[in-house]
Amino acid sequence: GSFDPPQVGQKETIKELLKSNDVVYVAALGKSPRKAIQGELGDRMAMLKEMTAEFGDRVVVMSVPDIEAAGET
C-alpha cells in the first residue's frame, strides 16, 4: 500500500496476519498510477518501522519505488 501515512487500521491488519504467519512483509509504494502519494517514501517507511517495532523481526518493511516498473519483465 501507499501507507500515506500509515494508519491504525493497517497496524491492526498486520497484527491479525501475525496470528497465522511467522513473518509479514509490508511494502510501501513510492509511485502509483492510481493514487497521488504526498509523503516521501523514506519518511513513510520510517513511520512504518516505528509503528511495527513492537513486532520485532516478524514484520519486514520494504519498498516498491514504482509499482508500474515492478510489474515489468
Coordinates of C-alpha atoms in Angstrom, one line a residue:
G1 CA 0.0 0.0 0.0
S2 CA 1.0 3.6 -0.1
F3 CA 0.9 4.0 3.7
D4 CA 0.4 7.7 3.2
P5 CA 0.6 8.0 6.2
P6 CA 0.4 4.6 8.0
Q7 CA -3.0 4.2 9.7
V8 CA -4.1 2.4 12.9
G9 CA -6.3 0.1 10.8
Q10 CA -3.3 -1.1 8.8
K11 CA -1.5 -1.9 12.1
E12 CA -4.5 -4.0 13.2
T13 CA -4.4 -5.8 9.9
I14 CA -0.7 -6.6 10.4
K15 CA -1.5 -7.9 13.9
E16 CA -4.1 -10.2 12.5
L17 CA -1.8 -11.5 9.9
L18 CA 0.8 -12.3 12.5
K19 CA -1.6 -14.6 14.2
S20 CA -1.3 -17.0 11.3
N21 CA 2.1 -16.1 9.8
D22 CA 5.6 -16.2 11.2
V23 CA 6.6 -13.1 9.1
V24 CA 4.6 -10.4 7.4
Y25 CA 6.2 -8.3 4.6
V26 CA 4.9 -4.8 4.4
A27 CA 5.7 -2.8 1.2
A28 CA 5.2 0.9 0.9
L29 CA 4.7 2.2 -2.7
G30 CA 6.8 5.0 -4.0
K31 CA 4.7 5.9 -7.0
S32 CA 1.3 4.7 -8.0
P33 CA -0.7 5.4 -11.2
R34 CA -4.0 5.2 -9.2
K35 CA -3.2 7.4 -6.2
A36 CA -1.5 10.7 -5.6
I37 CA 1.1 10.0 -2.8
Q38 CA 2.0 13.0 -0.8
G39 CA 4.6 11.8 1.7
E40 CA 8.2 10.9 0.8
L41 CA 8.8 7.1 0.6
G42 CA 11.7 7.2 3.1
D43 CA 9.5 9.1 5.7
R44 CA 6.6 6.6 5.3
M45 CA 9.0 3.7 5.6
A46 CA 10.4 5.2 8.8
M47 CA 6.9 5.7 10.2
L48 CA 6.0 2.0 9.3
K49 CA 9.1 0.7 11.0
E50 CA 8.3 2.7 14.1
M51 CA 4.6 1.6 14.0
T52 CA 5.6 -2.1 13.7
A53 CA 8.7 -2.0 16.0
E54 CA 6.9 -4.0 18.8
F55 CA 6.7 -7.0 16.4
G56 CA 10.5 -7.2 16.1
D57 CA 11.8 -9.1 13.1
R58 CA 8.4 -10.7 12.4
V59 CA 7.5 -7.6 10.3
V60 CA 9.7 -6.7 7.4
V61 CA 9.2 -3.2 6.0
M62 CA 10.3 -2.8 2.4
S63 CA 9.6 -0.5 -0.5
V64 CA 8.4 -0.7 -4.1
P65 CA 9.6 2.6 -5.6
D66 CA 7.5 2.4 -8.7
I67 CA 4.6 -0.1 -8.9
E68 CA 4.4 0.1 -12.8
A69 CA 8.2 -0.7 -13.1
A70 CA 7.8 -3.5 -10.6
G71 CA 5.4 -5.3 -12.9
E72 CA 7.6 -5.1 -16.0
T73 CA 9.5 -8.2 -17.1

